[in-house]
XYZ file of C-alpha atoms in Angstrom:
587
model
C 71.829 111.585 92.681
C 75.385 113.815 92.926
C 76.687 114.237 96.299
C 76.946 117.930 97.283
C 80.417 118.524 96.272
C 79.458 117.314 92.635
C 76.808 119.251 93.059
C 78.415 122.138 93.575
C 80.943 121.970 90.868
C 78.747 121.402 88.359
C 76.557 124.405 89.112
C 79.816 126.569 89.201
C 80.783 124.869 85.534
C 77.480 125.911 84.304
C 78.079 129.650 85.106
C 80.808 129.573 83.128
C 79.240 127.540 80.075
C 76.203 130.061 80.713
C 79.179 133.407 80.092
C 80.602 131.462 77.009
C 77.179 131.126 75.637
C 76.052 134.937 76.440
C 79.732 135.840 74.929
C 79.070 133.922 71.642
C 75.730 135.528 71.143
C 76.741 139.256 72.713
C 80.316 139.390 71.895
C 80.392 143.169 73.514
C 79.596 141.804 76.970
C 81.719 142.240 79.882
C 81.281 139.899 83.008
C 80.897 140.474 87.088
C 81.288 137.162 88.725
C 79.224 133.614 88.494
C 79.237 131.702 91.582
C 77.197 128.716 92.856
C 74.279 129.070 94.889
C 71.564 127.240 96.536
C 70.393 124.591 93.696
C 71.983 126.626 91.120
C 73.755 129.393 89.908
C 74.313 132.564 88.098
C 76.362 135.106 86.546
C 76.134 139.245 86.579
C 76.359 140.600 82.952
C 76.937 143.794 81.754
C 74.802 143.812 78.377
C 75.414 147.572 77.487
C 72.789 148.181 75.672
C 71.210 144.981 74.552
C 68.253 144.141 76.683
C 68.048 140.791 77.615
C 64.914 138.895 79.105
C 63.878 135.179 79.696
C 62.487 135.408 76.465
C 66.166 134.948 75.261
C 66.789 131.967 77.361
C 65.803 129.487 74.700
C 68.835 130.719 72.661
C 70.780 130.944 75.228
C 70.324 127.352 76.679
C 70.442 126.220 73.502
C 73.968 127.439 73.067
C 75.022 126.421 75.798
C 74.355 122.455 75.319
C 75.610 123.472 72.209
C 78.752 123.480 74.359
C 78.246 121.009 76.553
C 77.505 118.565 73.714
C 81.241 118.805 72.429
C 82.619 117.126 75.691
C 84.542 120.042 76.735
C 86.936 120.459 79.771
C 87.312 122.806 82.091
C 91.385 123.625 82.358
C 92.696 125.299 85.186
C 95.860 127.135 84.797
C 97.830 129.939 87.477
C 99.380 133.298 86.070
C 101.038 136.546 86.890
C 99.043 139.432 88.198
C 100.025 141.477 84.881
C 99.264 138.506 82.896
C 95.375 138.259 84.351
C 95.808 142.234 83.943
C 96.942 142.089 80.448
C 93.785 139.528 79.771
C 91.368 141.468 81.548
C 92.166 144.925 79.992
C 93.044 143.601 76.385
C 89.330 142.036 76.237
C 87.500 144.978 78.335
C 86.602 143.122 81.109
C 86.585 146.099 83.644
C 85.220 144.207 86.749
C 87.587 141.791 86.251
C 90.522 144.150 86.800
C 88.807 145.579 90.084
C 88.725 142.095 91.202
C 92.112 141.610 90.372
C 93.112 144.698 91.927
C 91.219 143.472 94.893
C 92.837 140.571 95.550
C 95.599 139.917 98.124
C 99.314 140.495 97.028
C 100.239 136.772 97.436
C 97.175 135.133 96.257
C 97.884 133.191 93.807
C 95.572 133.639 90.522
C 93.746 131.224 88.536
C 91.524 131.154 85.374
C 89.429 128.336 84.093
C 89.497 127.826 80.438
C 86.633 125.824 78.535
C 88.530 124.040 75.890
C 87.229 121.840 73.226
C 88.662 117.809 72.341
C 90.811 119.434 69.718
C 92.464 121.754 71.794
C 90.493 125.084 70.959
C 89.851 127.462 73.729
C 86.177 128.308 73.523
C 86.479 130.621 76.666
C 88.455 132.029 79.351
C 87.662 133.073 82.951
C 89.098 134.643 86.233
C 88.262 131.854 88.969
C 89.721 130.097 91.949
C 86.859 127.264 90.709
C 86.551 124.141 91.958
C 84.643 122.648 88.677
C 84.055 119.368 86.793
C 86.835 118.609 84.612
C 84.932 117.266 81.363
C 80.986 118.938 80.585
C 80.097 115.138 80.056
C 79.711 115.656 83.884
C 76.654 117.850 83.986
C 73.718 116.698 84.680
C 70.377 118.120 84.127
C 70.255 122.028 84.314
C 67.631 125.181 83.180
C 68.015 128.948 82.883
C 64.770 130.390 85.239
C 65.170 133.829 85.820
C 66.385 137.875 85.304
C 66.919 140.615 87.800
C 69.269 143.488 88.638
C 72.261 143.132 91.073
C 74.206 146.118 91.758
C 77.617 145.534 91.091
C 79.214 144.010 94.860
C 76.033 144.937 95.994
C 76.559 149.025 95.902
C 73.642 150.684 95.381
C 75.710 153.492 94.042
C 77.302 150.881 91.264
C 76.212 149.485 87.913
C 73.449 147.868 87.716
C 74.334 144.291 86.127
C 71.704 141.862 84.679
C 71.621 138.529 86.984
C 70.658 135.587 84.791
C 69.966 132.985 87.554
C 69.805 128.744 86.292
C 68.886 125.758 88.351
C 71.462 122.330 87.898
C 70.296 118.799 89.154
C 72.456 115.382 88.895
C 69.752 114.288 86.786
C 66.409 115.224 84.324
C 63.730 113.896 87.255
C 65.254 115.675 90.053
C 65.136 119.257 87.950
C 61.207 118.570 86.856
C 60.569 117.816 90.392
C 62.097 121.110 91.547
C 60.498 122.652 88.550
C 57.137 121.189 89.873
C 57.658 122.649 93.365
C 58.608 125.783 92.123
C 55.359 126.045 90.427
C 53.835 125.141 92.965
C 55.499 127.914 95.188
C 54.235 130.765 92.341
C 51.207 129.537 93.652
C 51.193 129.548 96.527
C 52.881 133.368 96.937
C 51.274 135.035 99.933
C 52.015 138.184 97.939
C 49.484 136.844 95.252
C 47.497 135.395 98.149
C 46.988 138.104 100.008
C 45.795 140.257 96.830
C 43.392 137.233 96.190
C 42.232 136.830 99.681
C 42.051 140.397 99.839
C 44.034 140.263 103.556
C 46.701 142.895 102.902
C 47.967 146.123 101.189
C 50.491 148.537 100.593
C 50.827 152.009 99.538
C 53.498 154.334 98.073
C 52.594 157.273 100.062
C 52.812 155.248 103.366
C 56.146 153.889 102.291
C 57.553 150.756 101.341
C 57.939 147.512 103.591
C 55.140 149.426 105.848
C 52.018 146.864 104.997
C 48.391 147.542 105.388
C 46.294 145.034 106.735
C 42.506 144.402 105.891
C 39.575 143.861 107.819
C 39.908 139.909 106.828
C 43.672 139.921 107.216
C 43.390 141.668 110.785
C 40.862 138.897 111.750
C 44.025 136.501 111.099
C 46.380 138.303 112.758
C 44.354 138.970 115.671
C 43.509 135.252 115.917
C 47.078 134.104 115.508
C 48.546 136.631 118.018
C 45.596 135.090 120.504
C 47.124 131.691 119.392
C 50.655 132.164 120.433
C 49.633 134.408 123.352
C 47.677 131.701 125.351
C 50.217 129.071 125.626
C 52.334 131.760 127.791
C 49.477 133.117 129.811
C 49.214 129.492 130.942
C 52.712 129.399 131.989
C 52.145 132.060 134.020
C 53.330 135.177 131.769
C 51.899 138.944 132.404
C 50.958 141.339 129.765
C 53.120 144.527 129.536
C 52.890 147.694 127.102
C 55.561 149.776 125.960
C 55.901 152.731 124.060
C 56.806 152.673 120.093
C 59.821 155.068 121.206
C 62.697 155.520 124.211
C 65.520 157.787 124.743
C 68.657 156.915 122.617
C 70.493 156.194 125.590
C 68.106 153.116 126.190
C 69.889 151.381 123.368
C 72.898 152.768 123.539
C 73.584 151.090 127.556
C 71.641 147.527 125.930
C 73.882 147.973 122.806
C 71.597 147.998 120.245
C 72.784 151.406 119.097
C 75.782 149.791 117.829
C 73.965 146.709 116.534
C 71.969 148.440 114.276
C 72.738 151.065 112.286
C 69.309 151.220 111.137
C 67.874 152.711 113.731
C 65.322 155.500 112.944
C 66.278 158.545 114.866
C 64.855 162.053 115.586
C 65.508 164.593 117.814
C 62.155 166.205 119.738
C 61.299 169.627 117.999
C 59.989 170.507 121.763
C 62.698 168.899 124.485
C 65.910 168.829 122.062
C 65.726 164.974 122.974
C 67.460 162.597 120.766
C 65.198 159.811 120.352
C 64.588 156.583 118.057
C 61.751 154.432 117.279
C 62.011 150.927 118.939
C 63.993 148.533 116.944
C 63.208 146.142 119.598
C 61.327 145.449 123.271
C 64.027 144.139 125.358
C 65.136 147.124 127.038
C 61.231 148.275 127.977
C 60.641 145.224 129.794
C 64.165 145.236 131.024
C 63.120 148.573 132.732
C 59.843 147.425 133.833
C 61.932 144.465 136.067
C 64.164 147.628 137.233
C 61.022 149.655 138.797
C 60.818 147.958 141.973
C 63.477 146.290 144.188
C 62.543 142.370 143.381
C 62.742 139.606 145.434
C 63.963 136.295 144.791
C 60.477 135.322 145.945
C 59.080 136.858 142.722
C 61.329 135.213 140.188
C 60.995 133.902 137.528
C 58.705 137.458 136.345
C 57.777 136.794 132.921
C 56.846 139.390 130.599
C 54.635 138.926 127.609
C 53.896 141.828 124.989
C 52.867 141.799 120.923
C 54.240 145.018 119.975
C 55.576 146.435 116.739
C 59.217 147.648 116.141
C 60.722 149.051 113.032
C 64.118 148.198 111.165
C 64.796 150.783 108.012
C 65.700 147.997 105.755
C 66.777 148.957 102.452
C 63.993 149.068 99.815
C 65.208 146.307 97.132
C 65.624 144.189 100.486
C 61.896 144.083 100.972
C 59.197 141.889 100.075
C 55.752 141.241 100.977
C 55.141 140.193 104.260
C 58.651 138.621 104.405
C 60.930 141.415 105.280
C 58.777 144.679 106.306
C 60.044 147.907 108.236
C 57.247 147.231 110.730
C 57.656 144.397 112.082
C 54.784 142.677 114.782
C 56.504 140.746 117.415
C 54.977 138.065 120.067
C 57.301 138.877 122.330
C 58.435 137.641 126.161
C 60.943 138.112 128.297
C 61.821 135.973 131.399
C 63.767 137.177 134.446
C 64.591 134.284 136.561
C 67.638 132.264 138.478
C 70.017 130.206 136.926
C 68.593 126.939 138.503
C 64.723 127.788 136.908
C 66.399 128.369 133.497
C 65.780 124.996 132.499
C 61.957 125.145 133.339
C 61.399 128.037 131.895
C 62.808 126.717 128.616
C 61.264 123.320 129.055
C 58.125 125.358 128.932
C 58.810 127.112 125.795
C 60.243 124.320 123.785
C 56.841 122.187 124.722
C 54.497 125.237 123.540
C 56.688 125.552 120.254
C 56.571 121.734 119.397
C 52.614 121.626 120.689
C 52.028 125.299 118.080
C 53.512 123.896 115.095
C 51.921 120.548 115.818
C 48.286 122.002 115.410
C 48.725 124.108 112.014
C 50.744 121.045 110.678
C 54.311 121.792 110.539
C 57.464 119.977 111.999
C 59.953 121.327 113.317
C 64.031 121.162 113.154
C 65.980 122.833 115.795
C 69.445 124.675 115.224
C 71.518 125.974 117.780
C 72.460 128.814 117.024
C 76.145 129.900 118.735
C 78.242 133.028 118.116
C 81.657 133.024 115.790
C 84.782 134.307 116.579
C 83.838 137.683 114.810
C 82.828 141.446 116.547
C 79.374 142.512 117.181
C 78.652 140.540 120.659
C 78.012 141.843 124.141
C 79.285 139.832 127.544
C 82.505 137.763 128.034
C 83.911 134.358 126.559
C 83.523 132.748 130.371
C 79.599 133.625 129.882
C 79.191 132.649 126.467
C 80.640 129.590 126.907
C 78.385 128.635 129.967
C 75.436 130.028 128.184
C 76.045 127.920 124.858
C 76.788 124.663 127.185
C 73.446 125.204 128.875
C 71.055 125.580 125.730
C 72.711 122.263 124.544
C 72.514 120.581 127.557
C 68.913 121.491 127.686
C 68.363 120.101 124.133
C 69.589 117.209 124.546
C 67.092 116.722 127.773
C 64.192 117.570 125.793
C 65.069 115.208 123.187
C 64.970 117.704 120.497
C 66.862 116.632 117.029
C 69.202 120.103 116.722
C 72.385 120.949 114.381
C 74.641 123.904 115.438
C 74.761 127.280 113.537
C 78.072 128.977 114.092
C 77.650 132.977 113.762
C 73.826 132.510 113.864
C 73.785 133.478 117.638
C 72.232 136.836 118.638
C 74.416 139.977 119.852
C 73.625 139.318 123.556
C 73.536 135.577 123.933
C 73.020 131.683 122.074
C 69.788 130.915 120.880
C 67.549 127.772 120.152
C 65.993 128.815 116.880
C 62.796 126.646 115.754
C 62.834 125.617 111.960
C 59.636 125.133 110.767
C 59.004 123.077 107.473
C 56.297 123.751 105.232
C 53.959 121.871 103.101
C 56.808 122.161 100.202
C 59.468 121.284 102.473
C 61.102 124.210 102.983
C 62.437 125.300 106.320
C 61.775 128.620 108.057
C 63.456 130.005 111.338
C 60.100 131.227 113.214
C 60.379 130.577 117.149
C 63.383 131.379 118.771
C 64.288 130.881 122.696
C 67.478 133.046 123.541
C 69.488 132.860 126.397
C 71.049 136.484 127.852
C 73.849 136.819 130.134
C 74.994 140.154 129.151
C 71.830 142.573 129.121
C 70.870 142.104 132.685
C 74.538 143.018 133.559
C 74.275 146.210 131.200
C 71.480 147.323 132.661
C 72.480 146.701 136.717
C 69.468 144.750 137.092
C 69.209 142.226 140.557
C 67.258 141.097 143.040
C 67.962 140.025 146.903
C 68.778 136.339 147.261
C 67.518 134.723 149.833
C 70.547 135.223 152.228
C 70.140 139.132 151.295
C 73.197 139.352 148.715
C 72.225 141.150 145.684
C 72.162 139.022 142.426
C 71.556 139.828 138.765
C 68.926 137.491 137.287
C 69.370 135.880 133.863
C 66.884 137.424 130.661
C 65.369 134.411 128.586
C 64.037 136.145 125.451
C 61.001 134.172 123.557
C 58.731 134.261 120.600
C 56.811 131.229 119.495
C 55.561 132.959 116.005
C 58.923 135.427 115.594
C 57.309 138.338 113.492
C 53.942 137.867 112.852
C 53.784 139.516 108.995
C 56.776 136.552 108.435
C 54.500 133.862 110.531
C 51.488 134.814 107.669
C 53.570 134.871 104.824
C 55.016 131.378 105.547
C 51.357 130.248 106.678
C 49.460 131.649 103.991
C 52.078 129.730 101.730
C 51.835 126.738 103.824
C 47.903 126.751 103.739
C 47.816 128.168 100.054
C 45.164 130.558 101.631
C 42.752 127.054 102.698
C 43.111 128.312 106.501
C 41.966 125.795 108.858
C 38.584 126.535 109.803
C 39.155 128.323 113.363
C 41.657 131.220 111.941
C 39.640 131.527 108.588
C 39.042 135.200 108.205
C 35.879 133.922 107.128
C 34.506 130.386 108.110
C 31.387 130.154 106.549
C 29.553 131.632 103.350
C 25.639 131.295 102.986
C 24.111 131.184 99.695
C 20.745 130.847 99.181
C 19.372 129.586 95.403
C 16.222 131.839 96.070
C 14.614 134.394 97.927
C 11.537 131.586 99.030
C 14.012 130.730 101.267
C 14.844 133.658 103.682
C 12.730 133.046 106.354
C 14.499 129.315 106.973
C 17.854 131.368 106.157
C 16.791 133.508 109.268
C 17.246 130.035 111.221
C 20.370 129.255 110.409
C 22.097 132.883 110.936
C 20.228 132.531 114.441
C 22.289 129.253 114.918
C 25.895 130.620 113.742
C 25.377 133.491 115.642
C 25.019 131.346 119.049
C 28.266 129.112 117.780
C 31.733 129.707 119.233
C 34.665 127.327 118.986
C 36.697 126.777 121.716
C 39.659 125.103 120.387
C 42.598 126.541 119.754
C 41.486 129.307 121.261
C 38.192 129.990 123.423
C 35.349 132.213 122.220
C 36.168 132.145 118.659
C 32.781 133.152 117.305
C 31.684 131.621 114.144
C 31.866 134.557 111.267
C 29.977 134.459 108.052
C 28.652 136.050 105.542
C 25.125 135.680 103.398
C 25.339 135.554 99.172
C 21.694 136.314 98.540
C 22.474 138.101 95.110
C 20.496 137.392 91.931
C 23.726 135.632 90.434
C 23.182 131.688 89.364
C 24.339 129.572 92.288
C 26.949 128.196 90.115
C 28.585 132.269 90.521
C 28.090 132.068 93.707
C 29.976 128.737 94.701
C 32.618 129.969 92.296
C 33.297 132.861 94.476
C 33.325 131.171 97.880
C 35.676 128.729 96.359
C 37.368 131.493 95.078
C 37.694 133.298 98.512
C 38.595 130.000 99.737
C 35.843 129.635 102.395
C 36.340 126.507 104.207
C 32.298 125.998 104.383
C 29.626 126.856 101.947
C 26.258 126.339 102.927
C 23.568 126.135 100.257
C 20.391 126.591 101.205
C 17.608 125.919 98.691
C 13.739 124.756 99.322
C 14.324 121.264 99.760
C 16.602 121.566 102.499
C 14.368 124.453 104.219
C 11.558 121.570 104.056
C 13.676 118.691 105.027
C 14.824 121.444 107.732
C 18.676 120.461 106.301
C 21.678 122.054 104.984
C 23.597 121.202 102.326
C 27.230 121.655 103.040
C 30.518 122.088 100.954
C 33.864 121.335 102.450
C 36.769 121.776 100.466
C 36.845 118.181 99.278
C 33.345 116.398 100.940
C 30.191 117.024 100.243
C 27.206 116.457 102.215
C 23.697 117.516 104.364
C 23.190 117.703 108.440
C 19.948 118.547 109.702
C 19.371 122.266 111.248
C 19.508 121.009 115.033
C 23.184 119.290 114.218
C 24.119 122.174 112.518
C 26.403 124.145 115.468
C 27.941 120.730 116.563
C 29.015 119.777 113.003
C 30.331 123.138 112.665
C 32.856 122.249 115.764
C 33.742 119.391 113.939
C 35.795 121.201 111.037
C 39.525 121.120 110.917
């Protein structure tokens, strides 16, 4: 095991043994840049016109420990601008000179040479590094994977080929990543969801715009009712806004600004300029402002699952992971400074209590603004705001690290990570603190001495999106949903038709079964396989559909008036008067 910084130096060596080795085998090749990343690397190449897959890597890895194997250092050494110039231009490197050009007129300029024991330099690079200094310092390392990558990320550039590796300390650590990897493929809610037949796109309705199913609606629907009944508990009040608003809305909250991907249009009828909602905030904000409010009233908390649209770019969607339409369960608090912390003691309970039932722990980050542009409200009210959430962690006893520049526009945030069966972490919940929009938008209410006071906006969603919440959960689950959010909990199949009358039974029992836990009147939905296929077909495609319970019903169990019963790993019979109870039973 390699502490980080090891880490990352060898993963930065490797991009440049992984350019050497390319070089050697496509001398014509000119190179973008190669810089470290999460568990790994990579480097964009310009191939011209060689084509080059992960049907090459063997070659190319093989090269490269070619290299490796000669116990070769890494040499760092400064020159002149003209001198990298000279270099760049006399070996055709043309995205070299733009960097060059690029940088600063007193930086001072490095390359990293990979030199050989006897002196020969096997290849030469533009890079501020750090990196090992001999290759007998790399551990364990494998090339995984192609795409495109517009050069600096301009759509309007070359496209470069992105030849991405993984690099471990040592050969166990890579196979386990390698294993979880594997296991990640799948798991893929994109493959999932084609499997489980639970969601869809189309070209003609547009990219990052996904189509749900009938089973894939029953999840949502039952998710959304999740998440929405630990608020209506605490006390929270459905609202329902409209999908769009005037401009002006988010030009006085500041969203305008924030994002420039707001879809626009102007009304063929009223001239109005007008956009689609890129978020809820504002609605509810104006909801608060209909009436004169009371500090009687407070804290008014708002609850609404609505959809708002972002026009992300295209190659920046995927799945269910980043859509255009995105499904939020989202509330919005409107309270005093001294029932802040209840109203987030509230939240962070319901978050930690949520995650707890579908099996996932949860990290907390704190997530505070930078010193950069792009946020609303004064340093005096950031500052009290960020003070606050902490404080408040610490009293709930929540574990938390601090994100610097993670922080939304209007205010500090407590953002939930979530950790998955694999052990990766997702940001889902969030509970954000706002200062600033209340003040925007003029809102108060009377105090109790009669002095007008503007109340303080908690913003809150326990699930975040809901297409991100199923992509994570379907991944999580691997599609083997627990039994009270299964699109479909139970699958009859019956080994012959001598049987239907005793099959009429047992519909007559799941049709009088509801579950009650997580949430109430959850009735039980099934389905009947009473095809002509063998019953060996049958189980295969229940198991295949991943139906948490498969009854088979065949003449001994309609004369022992039982039913056989498949979990996903137990096996087993209950008589026909246990039947409903044992079905409340299943996790």
């Amino acid at each position: 095991m390699k502490n980080q910084e090891q880490l990352d130096k060898m993963r930065h060596t490797l991009s440049h043994v992984l350019a050497a080795a390319v070089k050697e085998l496509y001398p014509t090749t000119t190179f973008g840049v190669g810089p470290t990343v999460e568990n790994g690397f990579y480097y964009d190449i310009d191939f011209g016109d060689a084509k080059v897959s992960d049907t090459d890597f063997a070659k190319i890895e093989k090269k490269m420990r070619g290299i490796i194997a000669q116990g070769c250092k890494m040499v760092r050494r400064e020159v002149s601008r003209d001198e990298a110039l000279l270099w760049a231009n006399e070996n055709g490197q043309k995205y070299k000179i733009e960097l060059i050009n690029d940088l600063p007129e007193n930086e001072v300029i490095t390359f990293y040479d990979i030199v050989t024991p006897n002196g020969k330099v096997l290849f030469e690079d533009l890079c501020r590094g750090p990196h090992v200094e001999n290759m007998k310092e790399i551990g364990a390392f494998k090339l995984i994977r192609v795409a495109g990558a517009y050069w600096r990320g301009d759509e309007k550039r070359e496209m470069l080929t992105r030849i991405y590796g993984v690099a471990f300390g040592t050969q166990e650590e890579l196979d386990e990543y390698i294993k979880k990897q594997e296991e990640a493929k799948a798991r893929d809610h994109r493959k999932l969801g084609k499997e489980l037949d639970l969601f869809c796109f189309s070209d003609l309705v547009g990219a990052g715009l996904p189509l749900f199913t009938p089973r894939g609606t029953i999840l949502r629907d039952l998710l959304n009712d999740f998440t929405q009944g630990y608020r209506l508990r605490c006390g929270y009040r459905k609202v329902c806004i409209p999908h769009i608003a005037n401009v002006d809305l988010y030009k006085t909250s500041g969203h305008y600004e924030k994002f420039p991907e707001l879809l626009k249009f102007v009304s063929s009828e009223s001239g109005d300029e007008l956009a689609i909602k890129p978020v809820s905030c504002p609605h509810h904000s104006q909801i608060f402002a209909s009436v004169p409010r009371s500090y009687k009233e407070l804290p008014i908390k708002y609850l609404e699952t609505t959809m708002v649209y972002r026009d992300e770019r295209k190659g920046e969607l995927g799945g269910l992971s980043r859509v255009r339409s995105i499904t939020q369960d989202d509330s919005h608090v409107f309270c005093t400074d001294d029932q802040v912390e209840m109203v987030f003691g509230e939240l962070i309970e319901s978050a930690k209590d949520l995650y707890s039932k579908i099996g996932m722990k949860l990290k907390l980050r704190l997530s505070f603004r930078d010193d950069g542009e792009g946020y609303i409200g004064d340093p005096e009210m950031w500052d009290k705001a960020q003070k606050s959430i902490q404080r408040m962690a610490d009293k709930f006893e929540m574990e938390y690290f601090v994100g610097i520049g993670e922080a939304a526009m209007y205010g500090p945030k407590m953002d939930f990570m979530a950790v998955d069966a694999l052990g990766r972490e997702w940001q889902l919940a969030t509970v954000q603190l706002d200062y600033a929009m209340p003040k925007r938008f003029g809102l108060e209410y009377a105090d109790a001495d009669g002095s007008k006071k503007t109340p303080i906006m908690i913003h809150c969603a326990l699930i975040g999106s809901i297409e991100r919440f199923m992509s994570v959960f379907i991944e999580h689950t691997a599609g083997w949903f627990p039994f009270w959010c299964a699109p479909e909990q139970v699958r009859v199949l019956t080994v012959n038709d001598k049987v239907d009358n005793y099959v009429e039974e047992i519909k007559d029992i799941l049709d009088k079964s509801e579950l009650n836990a997580p949430i109430k009147n959850n009735m039980i939905r099934y389905s009947i396989d009473d095809s002509d296929d063998s019953l060996g077909k049958k189980i295969k495609r229940a198991v295949a559909m991943k139906i948490p319970a498969i009854l088979v019903i065949g003449q001994k169990d309609a004369e022992n008036r039982e039913v056989s019963i498949r979990l996903r790993d137990t096996e087993g019979k209950v008589g026909l008067n246990e039947l409903g109870e044992y079905l409340q039973k299943i996790k």
